[in-house]
Amino acid sequence: MVSQVLGIETLWNRIIAYEGETFTQKKNQEFTFIVKGNSIVPSTTNWNIPKSSFEKALEYVPLKKVSVIRRVCQGPSYVYAIMMDQRIRNGFW
């Protein structure tokens, strides 16, 4: 199970490291994000997406499609875009 190999703190630190960088959603909409405490705020919305959403999604990697995590996390299309980005995955899934 990937979540046992790559914990949420390691994942979260990777996400923090790419704050302000451009990510692309599945439908090719680009966005950046800022980190606010234990949440991120994407540039294309004012939603706070909590760290816990990434922790929940970590149980499902590799993510085949957004719908896999739609019911378990907030902002699933943003979570998917970030978690499936090569900079974040870094060969783990």
PDB file of N, CA and C in Angstrom:
ATOM      1  N   MET A   1       0.845  -1.181   0.000  1.00  0.00           N
ATOM      2  CA  MET A   1       0.000   0.000   0.000  1.00  0.00           C
ATOM      3  C   MET A   1       0.891   1.246   0.000  1.00  0.00           C
ATOM      4  N   VAL A   2       0.667   2.147  -0.912  1.00  0.00           N
ATOM      5  CA  VAL A   2       1.510   3.331  -1.077  1.00  0.00           C
ATOM      6  C   VAL A   2       1.483   4.219   0.149  1.00  0.00           C
ATOM      7  N   SER A   3       0.324   4.385   0.774  1.00  0.00           N
ATOM      8  CA  SER A   3       0.219   5.291   1.915  1.00  0.00           C
ATOM      9  C   SER A   3       1.110   4.858   3.072  1.00  0.00           C
ATOM     10  N   GLN A   4       1.453   3.566   3.148  1.00  0.00           N
ATOM     11  CA  GLN A   4       2.359   3.103   4.184  1.00  0.00           C
ATOM     12  C   GLN A   4       3.805   3.420   3.827  1.00  0.00           C
ATOM     13  N   VAL A   5       4.093   3.553   2.557  1.00  0.00           N
ATOM     14  CA  VAL A   5       5.442   3.869   2.101  1.00  0.00           C
ATOM     15  C   VAL A   5       5.662   5.378   2.095  1.00  0.00           C
ATOM     16  N   LEU A   6       4.672   6.097   1.585  1.00  0.00           N
ATOM     17  CA  LEU A   6       4.744   7.550   1.501  1.00  0.00           C
ATOM     18  C   LEU A   6       3.668   8.111   2.414  1.00  0.00           C
ATOM     19  N   GLY A   7       4.065   8.610   3.571  1.00  0.00           N
ATOM     20  CA  GLY A   7       3.104   9.133   4.536  1.00  0.00           C
ATOM     21  C   GLY A   7       2.591  10.512   4.158  1.00  0.00           C
ATOM     22  N   ILE A   8       1.561  10.929   4.860  1.00  0.00           N
ATOM     23  CA  ILE A   8       0.950  12.225   4.575  1.00  0.00           C
ATOM     24  C   ILE A   8       1.929  13.373   4.804  1.00  0.00           C
ATOM     25  N   GLU A   9       2.807  13.279   5.788  1.00  0.00           N
ATOM     26  CA  GLU A   9       3.738  14.389   6.038  1.00  0.00           C
ATOM     27  C   GLU A   9       4.712  14.562   4.876  1.00  0.00           C
ATOM     28  N   THR A  10       5.204  13.469   4.334  1.00  0.00           N
ATOM     29  CA  THR A  10       6.087  13.556   3.168  1.00  0.00           C
ATOM     30  C   THR A  10       5.338  14.138   1.984  1.00  0.00           C
ATOM     31  N   LEU A  11       4.122  13.638   1.759  1.00  0.00           N
ATOM     32  CA  LEU A  11       3.301  14.163   0.667  1.00  0.00           C
ATOM     33  C   LEU A  11       3.020  15.643   0.871  1.00  0.00           C
ATOM     34  N   TRP A  12       2.630  16.030   2.072  1.00  0.00           N
ATOM     35  CA  TRP A  12       2.290  17.427   2.355  1.00  0.00           C
ATOM     36  C   TRP A  12       3.508  18.328   2.156  1.00  0.00           C
ATOM     37  N   ASN A  13       4.672  17.885   2.566  1.00  0.00           N
ATOM     38  CA  ASN A  13       5.896  18.673   2.363  1.00  0.00           C
ATOM     39  C   ASN A  13       6.196  18.866   0.881  1.00  0.00           C
ATOM     40  N   ARG A  14       5.916  17.858   0.067  1.00  0.00           N
ATOM     41  CA  ARG A  14       6.085  18.006  -1.387  1.00  0.00           C
ATOM     42  C   ARG A  14       5.104  19.039  -1.926  1.00  0.00           C
ATOM     43  N   ILE A  15       3.868  18.980  -1.461  1.00  0.00           N
ATOM     44  CA  ILE A  15       2.855  19.938  -1.907  1.00  0.00           C
ATOM     45  C   ILE A  15       3.281  21.353  -1.537  1.00  0.00           C
ATOM     46  N   ILE A  16       3.718  21.552  -0.309  1.00  0.00           N
ATOM     47  CA  ILE A  16       4.181  22.868   0.144  1.00  0.00           C
ATOM     48  C   ILE A  16       5.331  23.364  -0.732  1.00  0.00           C
ATOM     49  N   ALA A  17       6.239  22.478  -1.094  1.00  0.00           N
ATOM     50  CA  ALA A  17       7.407  22.854  -1.903  1.00  0.00           C
ATOM     51  C   ALA A  17       7.017  23.406  -3.269  1.00  0.00           C
ATOM     52  N   TYR A  18       5.845  23.035  -3.771  1.00  0.00           N
ATOM     53  CA  TYR A  18       5.412  23.490  -5.095  1.00  0.00           C
ATOM     54  C   TYR A  18       4.317  24.551  -5.034  1.00  0.00           C
ATOM     55  N   GLU A  19       4.159  25.170  -3.878  1.00  0.00           N
ATOM     56  CA  GLU A  19       3.220  26.288  -3.749  1.00  0.00           C
ATOM     57  C   GLU A  19       3.572  27.360  -4.785  1.00  0.00           C
ATOM     58  N   GLY A  20       2.565  27.867  -5.479  1.00  0.00           N
ATOM     59  CA  GLY A  20       2.778  28.908  -6.479  1.00  0.00           C
ATOM     60  C   GLY A  20       3.127  28.386  -7.864  1.00  0.00           C
ATOM     61  N   GLU A  21       3.441  27.099  -7.983  1.00  0.00           N
ATOM     62  CA  GLU A  21       3.742  26.497  -9.282  1.00  0.00           C
ATOM     63  C   GLU A  21       2.434  26.177 -10.016  1.00  0.00           C
ATOM     64  N   THR A  22       2.517  26.035 -11.327  1.00  0.00           N
ATOM     65  CA  THR A  22       1.331  25.745 -12.133  1.00  0.00           C
ATOM     66  C   THR A  22       1.067  24.243 -12.198  1.00  0.00           C
ATOM     67  N   PHE A  23      -0.187  23.893 -11.954  1.00  0.00           N
ATOM     68  CA  PHE A  23      -0.675  22.521 -12.080  1.00  0.00           C
ATOM     69  C   PHE A  23      -1.812  22.539 -13.085  1.00  0.00           C
ATOM     70  N   THR A  24      -2.152  21.399 -13.644  1.00  0.00           N
ATOM     71  CA  THR A  24      -3.200  21.324 -14.662  1.00  0.00           C
ATOM     72  C   THR A  24      -4.221  20.265 -14.288  1.00  0.00           C
ATOM     73  N   GLN A  25      -5.484  20.693 -14.269  1.00  0.00           N
ATOM     74  CA  GLN A  25      -6.568  19.755 -14.004  1.00  0.00           C
ATOM     75  C   GLN A  25      -6.786  18.858 -15.213  1.00  0.00           C
ATOM     76  N   LYS A  26      -7.530  17.810 -15.019  1.00  0.00           N
ATOM     77  CA  LYS A  26      -7.766  16.825 -16.073  1.00  0.00           C
ATOM     78  C   LYS A  26      -8.356  17.457 -17.338  1.00  0.00           C
ATOM     79  N   LYS A  27      -9.177  18.506 -17.184  1.00  0.00           N
ATOM     80  CA  LYS A  27      -9.775  19.181 -18.345  1.00  0.00           C
ATOM     81  C   LYS A  27      -8.918  20.359 -18.817  1.00  0.00           C
ATOM     82  N   ASN A  28      -7.637  20.304 -18.510  1.00  0.00           N
ATOM     83  CA  ASN A  28      -6.621  21.269 -18.958  1.00  0.00           C
ATOM     84  C   ASN A  28      -6.752  22.670 -18.388  1.00  0.00           C
ATOM     85  N   GLN A  29      -7.484  22.858 -17.294  1.00  0.00           N
ATOM     86  CA  GLN A  29      -7.514  24.162 -16.643  1.00  0.00           C
ATOM     87  C   GLN A  29      -6.299  24.265 -15.725  1.00  0.00           C
ATOM     88  N   GLU A  30      -5.498  25.305 -15.941  1.00  0.00           N
ATOM     89  CA  GLU A  30      -4.307  25.509 -15.127  1.00  0.00           C
ATOM     90  C   GLU A  30      -4.663  26.281 -13.863  1.00  0.00           C
ATOM     91  N   PHE A  31      -3.925  26.014 -12.803  1.00  0.00           N
ATOM     92  CA  PHE A  31      -4.109  26.725 -11.542  1.00  0.00           C
ATOM     93  C   PHE A  31      -2.813  26.682 -10.746  1.00  0.00           C
ATOM     94  N   THR A  32      -2.704  27.586  -9.811  1.00  0.00           N
ATOM     95  CA  THR A  32      -1.653  27.558  -8.806  1.00  0.00           C
ATOM     96  C   THR A  32      -2.379  27.446  -7.468  1.00  0.00           C
ATOM     97  N   PHE A  33      -1.640  27.389  -6.390  1.00  0.00           N
ATOM     98  CA  PHE A  33      -2.293  27.379  -5.078  1.00  0.00           C
ATOM     99  C   PHE A  33      -1.379  28.018  -4.050  1.00  0.00           C
ATOM    100  N   ILE A  34      -1.997  28.482  -2.970  1.00  0.00           N
ATOM    101  CA  ILE A  34      -1.236  28.947  -1.818  1.00  0.00           C
ATOM    102  C   ILE A  34      -1.560  28.015  -0.659  1.00  0.00           C
ATOM    103  N   VAL A  35      -0.619  27.906   0.252  1.00  0.00           N
ATOM    104  CA  VAL A  35      -0.814  27.086   1.439  1.00  0.00           C
ATOM    105  C   VAL A  35      -1.234  28.008   2.576  1.00  0.00           C
ATOM    106  N   LYS A  36      -2.324  27.651   3.242  1.00  0.00           N
ATOM    107  CA  LYS A  36      -2.817  28.373   4.418  1.00  0.00           C
ATOM    108  C   LYS A  36      -2.941  27.370   5.553  1.00  0.00           C
ATOM    109  N   GLY A  37      -1.924  27.308   6.383  1.00  0.00           N
ATOM    110  CA  GLY A  37      -1.948  26.347   7.484  1.00  0.00           C
ATOM    111  C   GLY A  37      -1.979  24.926   6.964  1.00  0.00           C
ATOM    112  N   ASN A  38      -3.014  24.201   7.322  1.00  0.00           N
ATOM    113  CA  ASN A  38      -3.170  22.816   6.877  1.00  0.00           C
ATOM    114  C   ASN A  38      -4.160  22.695   5.735  1.00  0.00           C
ATOM    115  N   SER A  39      -4.199  23.707   4.874  1.00  0.00           N
ATOM    116  CA  SER A  39      -5.067  23.704   3.694  1.00  0.00           C
ATOM    117  C   SER A  39      -4.339  24.359   2.532  1.00  0.00           C
ATOM    118  N   ILE A  40      -4.843  24.105   1.328  1.00  0.00           N
ATOM    119  CA  ILE A  40      -4.400  24.866   0.164  1.00  0.00           C
ATOM    120  C   ILE A  40      -5.610  25.618  -0.379  1.00  0.00           C
ATOM    121  N   VAL A  41      -5.335  26.718  -1.063  1.00  0.00           N
ATOM    122  CA  VAL A  41      -6.388  27.492  -1.721  1.00  0.00           C
ATOM    123  C   VAL A  41      -5.983  27.649  -3.183  1.00  0.00           C
ATOM    124  N   PRO A  42      -6.678  26.964  -4.088  1.00  0.00           N
ATOM    125  CA  PRO A  42      -6.368  27.084  -5.516  1.00  0.00           C
ATOM    126  C   PRO A  42      -6.684  28.488  -6.040  1.00  0.00           C
ATOM    127  N   SER A  43      -5.948  28.900  -7.048  1.00  0.00           N
ATOM    128  CA  SER A  43      -6.108  30.244  -7.625  1.00  0.00           C
ATOM    129  C   SER A  43      -7.414  30.417  -8.377  1.00  0.00           C
ATOM    130  N   THR A  44      -8.045  29.343  -8.789  1.00  0.00           N
ATOM    131  CA  THR A  44      -9.261  29.440  -9.593  1.00  0.00           C
ATOM    132  C   THR A  44     -10.540  29.297  -8.768  1.00  0.00           C
ATOM    133  N   THR A  45     -10.403  29.233  -7.447  1.00  0.00           N
ATOM    134  CA  THR A  45     -11.555  29.153  -6.553  1.00  0.00           C
ATOM    135  C   THR A  45     -11.142  29.688  -5.188  1.00  0.00           C
ATOM    136  N   ASN A  46     -12.100  29.933  -4.324  1.00  0.00           N
ATOM    137  CA  ASN A  46     -11.751  30.386  -2.974  1.00  0.00           C
ATOM    138  C   ASN A  46     -11.938  29.270  -1.947  1.00  0.00           C
ATOM    139  N   TRP A  47     -12.049  28.026  -2.422  1.00  0.00           N
ATOM    140  CA  TRP A  47     -12.186  26.887  -1.523  1.00  0.00           C
ATOM    141  C   TRP A  47     -10.894  26.638  -0.762  1.00  0.00           C
ATOM    142  N   ASN A  48     -11.038  26.240   0.472  1.00  0.00           N
ATOM    143  CA  ASN A  48      -9.915  25.705   1.234  1.00  0.00           C
ATOM    144  C   ASN A  48      -9.985  24.193   1.104  1.00  0.00           C
ATOM    145  N   ILE A  49      -8.935  23.597   0.612  1.00  0.00           N
ATOM    146  CA  ILE A  49      -8.884  22.136   0.496  1.00  0.00           C
ATOM    147  C   ILE A  49      -7.936  21.639   1.585  1.00  0.00           C
ATOM    148  N   PRO A  50      -8.478  20.949   2.579  1.00  0.00           N
ATOM    149  CA  PRO A  50      -7.655  20.565   3.727  1.00  0.00           C
ATOM    150  C   PRO A  50      -6.662  19.445   3.429  1.00  0.00           C
ATOM    151  N   LYS A  51      -5.616  19.450   4.204  1.00  0.00           N
ATOM    152  CA  LYS A  51      -4.605  18.394   4.146  1.00  0.00           C
ATOM    153  C   LYS A  51      -5.260  17.018   4.271  1.00  0.00           C
ATOM    154  N   SER A  52      -6.314  16.929   5.058  1.00  0.00           N
ATOM    155  CA  SER A  52      -6.995  15.644   5.252  1.00  0.00           C
ATOM    156  C   SER A  52      -7.559  15.085   3.947  1.00  0.00           C
ATOM    157  N   SER A  53      -7.896  15.957   2.995  1.00  0.00           N
ATOM    158  CA  SER A  53      -8.364  15.474   1.690  1.00  0.00           C
ATOM    159  C   SER A  53      -7.259  14.723   0.961  1.00  0.00           C
ATOM    160  N   PHE A  54      -6.039  15.229   1.068  1.00  0.00           N
ATOM    161  CA  PHE A  54      -4.900  14.552   0.439  1.00  0.00           C
ATOM    162  C   PHE A  54      -4.585  13.243   1.163  1.00  0.00           C
ATOM    163  N   GLU A  55      -4.743  13.262   2.473  1.00  0.00           N
ATOM    164  CA  GLU A  55      -4.506  12.044   3.251  1.00  0.00           C
ATOM    165  C   GLU A  55      -5.501  10.952   2.863  1.00  0.00           C
ATOM    166  N   LYS A  56      -6.765  11.322   2.704  1.00  0.00           N
ATOM    167  CA  LYS A  56      -7.783  10.347   2.289  1.00  0.00           C
ATOM    168  C   LYS A  56      -7.504   9.834   0.877  1.00  0.00           C
ATOM    169  N   ALA A  57      -7.136  10.729  -0.021  1.00  0.00           N
ATOM    170  CA  ALA A  57      -6.867  10.342  -1.411  1.00  0.00           C
ATOM    171  C   ALA A  57      -5.634   9.451  -1.516  1.00  0.00           C
ATOM    172  N   LEU A  58      -4.713   9.604  -0.597  1.00  0.00           N
ATOM    173  CA  LEU A  58      -3.490   8.801  -0.604  1.00  0.00           C
ATOM    174  C   LEU A  58      -3.805   7.305  -0.520  1.00  0.00           C
ATOM    175  N   GLU A  59      -4.930   6.963   0.074  1.00  0.00           N
ATOM    176  CA  GLU A  59      -5.339   5.560   0.178  1.00  0.00           C
ATOM    177  C   GLU A  59      -5.719   4.959  -1.176  1.00  0.00           C
ATOM    178  N   TYR A  60      -5.948   5.807  -2.175  1.00  0.00           N
ATOM    179  CA  TYR A  60      -6.439   5.345  -3.480  1.00  0.00           C
ATOM    180  C   TYR A  60      -5.416   5.431  -4.609  1.00  0.00           C
ATOM    181  N   VAL A  61      -4.204   5.897  -4.328  1.00  0.00           N
ATOM    182  CA  VAL A  61      -3.225   6.042  -5.399  1.00  0.00           C
ATOM    183  C   VAL A  61      -2.730   4.684  -5.874  1.00  0.00           C
ATOM    184  N   PRO A  62      -2.395   4.546  -7.147  1.00  0.00           N
ATOM    185  CA  PRO A  62      -2.478   5.584  -8.178  1.00  0.00           C
ATOM    186  C   PRO A  62      -3.930   5.844  -8.572  1.00  0.00           C
ATOM    187  N   LEU A  63      -4.253   7.112  -8.726  1.00  0.00           N
ATOM    188  CA  LEU A  63      -5.618   7.510  -9.066  1.00  0.00           C
ATOM    189  C   LEU A  63      -5.836   7.346 -10.560  1.00  0.00           C
ATOM    190  N   LYS A  64      -6.812   6.567 -10.923  1.00  0.00           N
ATOM    191  CA  LYS A  64      -7.098   6.349 -12.345  1.00  0.00           C
ATOM    192  C   LYS A  64      -7.956   7.465 -12.918  1.00  0.00           C
ATOM    193  N   LYS A  65      -8.867   8.005 -12.087  1.00  0.00           N
ATOM    194  CA  LYS A  65      -9.711   9.118 -12.518  1.00  0.00           C
ATOM    195  C   LYS A  65     -10.222   9.864 -11.294  1.00  0.00           C
ATOM    196  N   VAL A  66     -10.698  11.071 -11.525  1.00  0.00           N
ATOM    197  CA  VAL A  66     -11.152  11.941 -10.444  1.00  0.00           C
ATOM    198  C   VAL A  66     -12.289  11.296  -9.655  1.00  0.00           C
ATOM    199  N   SER A  67     -13.163  10.597 -10.326  1.00  0.00           N
ATOM    200  CA  SER A  67     -14.344  10.033  -9.661  1.00  0.00           C
ATOM    201  C   SER A  67     -13.994   9.056  -8.535  1.00  0.00           C
ATOM    202  N   VAL A  68     -12.797   8.505  -8.564  1.00  0.00           N
ATOM    203  CA  VAL A  68     -12.366   7.571  -7.521  1.00  0.00           C
ATOM    204  C   VAL A  68     -12.345   8.251  -6.151  1.00  0.00           C
ATOM    205  N   ILE A  69     -12.026   9.548  -6.117  1.00  0.00           N
ATOM    206  CA  ILE A  69     -11.909  10.255  -4.836  1.00  0.00           C
ATOM    207  C   ILE A  69     -13.011  11.287  -4.616  1.00  0.00           C
ATOM    208  N   ARG A  70     -13.944  11.384  -5.517  1.00  0.00           N
ATOM    209  CA  ARG A  70     -14.990  12.409  -5.439  1.00  0.00           C
ATOM    210  C   ARG A  70     -15.751  12.390  -4.114  1.00  0.00           C
ATOM    211  N   ARG A  71     -15.996  11.231  -3.569  1.00  0.00           N
ATOM    212  CA  ARG A  71     -16.786  11.125  -2.334  1.00  0.00           C
ATOM    213  C   ARG A  71     -15.955  11.174  -1.059  1.00  0.00           C
ATOM    214  N   VAL A  72     -14.662  11.138  -1.178  1.00  0.00           N
ATOM    215  CA  VAL A  72     -13.838  11.072   0.036  1.00  0.00           C
ATOM    216  C   VAL A  72     -13.059  12.339   0.340  1.00  0.00           C
ATOM    217  N   CYS A  73     -13.059  13.297  -0.577  1.00  0.00           N
ATOM    218  CA  CYS A  73     -12.281  14.502  -0.312  1.00  0.00           C
ATOM    219  C   CYS A  73     -12.929  15.741  -0.917  1.00  0.00           C
ATOM    220  N   GLN A  74     -12.529  16.887  -0.393  1.00  0.00           N
ATOM    221  CA  GLN A  74     -12.983  18.164  -0.931  1.00  0.00           C
ATOM    222  C   GLN A  74     -12.094  18.548  -2.105  1.00  0.00           C
ATOM    223  N   GLY A  75     -12.687  19.198  -3.108  1.00  0.00           N
ATOM    224  CA  GLY A  75     -11.917  19.638  -4.266  1.00  0.00           C
ATOM    225  C   GLY A  75     -11.239  18.512  -5.005  1.00  0.00           C
ATOM    226  N   PRO A  76     -11.967  17.442  -5.333  1.00  0.00           N
ATOM    227  CA  PRO A  76     -11.314  16.264  -5.914  1.00  0.00           C
ATOM    228  C   PRO A  76     -10.544  16.522  -7.201  1.00  0.00           C
ATOM    229  N   SER A  77     -11.003  17.432  -8.046  1.00  0.00           N
ATOM    230  CA  SER A  77     -10.267  17.670  -9.296  1.00  0.00           C
ATOM    231  C   SER A  77      -8.924  18.347  -9.028  1.00  0.00           C
ATOM    232  N   TYR A  78      -8.865  19.168  -7.980  1.00  0.00           N
ATOM    233  CA  TYR A  78      -7.600  19.803  -7.601  1.00  0.00           C
ATOM    234  C   TYR A  78      -6.684  18.783  -6.917  1.00  0.00           C
ATOM    235  N   VAL A  79      -7.252  17.993  -6.031  1.00  0.00           N
ATOM    236  CA  VAL A  79      -6.474  16.953  -5.351  1.00  0.00           C
ATOM    237  C   VAL A  79      -5.879  15.991  -6.380  1.00  0.00           C
ATOM    238  N   TYR A  80      -6.693  15.573  -7.340  1.00  0.00           N
ATOM    239  CA  TYR A  80      -6.226  14.678  -8.397  1.00  0.00           C
ATOM    240  C   TYR A  80      -5.079  15.325  -9.179  1.00  0.00           C
ATOM    241  N   ALA A  81      -5.273  16.562  -9.599  1.00  0.00           N
ATOM    242  CA  ALA A  81      -4.254  17.242 -10.411  1.00  0.00           C
ATOM    243  C   ALA A  81      -2.925  17.342  -9.673  1.00  0.00           C
ATOM    244  N   ILE A  82      -2.982  17.645  -8.397  1.00  0.00           N
ATOM    245  CA  ILE A  82      -1.754  17.786  -7.614  1.00  0.00           C
ATOM    246  C   ILE A  82      -1.117  16.419  -7.363  1.00  0.00           C
ATOM    247  N   MET A  83      -1.917  15.469  -6.926  1.00  0.00           N
ATOM    248  CA  MET A  83      -1.350  14.164  -6.567  1.00  0.00           C
ATOM    249  C   MET A  83      -0.852  13.359  -7.755  1.00  0.00           C
ATOM    250  N   MET A  84      -1.421  13.576  -8.922  1.00  0.00           N
ATOM    251  CA  MET A  84      -0.981  12.824 -10.090  1.00  0.00           C
ATOM    252  C   MET A  84       0.101  13.555 -10.895  1.00  0.00           C
ATOM    253  N   ASP A  85       0.457  14.748 -10.463  1.00  0.00           N
ATOM    254  CA  ASP A  85       1.539  15.488 -11.106  1.00  0.00           C
ATOM    255  C   ASP A  85       2.865  14.777 -10.815  1.00  0.00           C
ATOM    256  N   GLN A  86       3.701  14.671 -11.815  1.00  0.00           N
ATOM    257  CA  GLN A  86       4.971  13.955 -11.681  1.00  0.00           C
ATOM    258  C   GLN A  86       5.850  14.530 -10.576  1.00  0.00           C
ATOM    259  N   ARG A  87       5.781  15.854 -10.349  1.00  0.00           N
ATOM    260  CA  ARG A  87       6.600  16.474  -9.298  1.00  0.00           C
ATOM    261  C   ARG A  87       6.203  15.968  -7.915  1.00  0.00           C
ATOM    262  N   ILE A  88       4.943  15.692  -7.740  1.00  0.00           N
ATOM    263  CA  ILE A  88       4.449  15.229  -6.448  1.00  0.00           C
ATOM    264  C   ILE A  88       4.583  13.710  -6.332  1.00  0.00           C
ATOM    265  N   ARG A  89       4.200  12.994  -7.376  1.00  0.00           N
ATOM    266  CA  ARG A  89       4.286  11.518  -7.372  1.00  0.00           C
ATOM    267  C   ARG A  89       5.720  11.057  -7.200  1.00  0.00           C
ATOM    268  N   ASN A  90       6.612  11.680  -7.947  1.00  0.00           N
ATOM    269  CA  ASN A  90       8.040  11.388  -7.854  1.00  0.00           C
ATOM    270  C   ASN A  90       8.342   9.886  -7.892  1.00  0.00           C
ATOM    271  N   GLY A  91       7.617   9.170  -8.759  1.00  0.00           N
ATOM    272  CA  GLY A  91       7.878   7.750  -8.941  1.00  0.00           C
ATOM    273  C   GLY A  91       7.247   6.816  -7.926  1.00  0.00           C
ATOM    274  N   PHE A  92       6.514   7.345  -6.951  1.00  0.00           N
ATOM    275  CA  PHE A  92       5.897   6.487  -5.941  1.00  0.00           C
ATOM    276  C   PHE A  92       4.666   5.759  -6.449  1.00  0.00           C
ATOM    277  N   TRP A  93       3.935   6.357  -7.419  1.00  0.00           N
ATOM    278  CA  TRP A  93       2.751   5.693  -7.980  1.00  0.00           C
ATOM    279  C   TRP A  93       2.538   6.114  -9.391  1.00  0.00           C
TER     280      TRP A  93
END
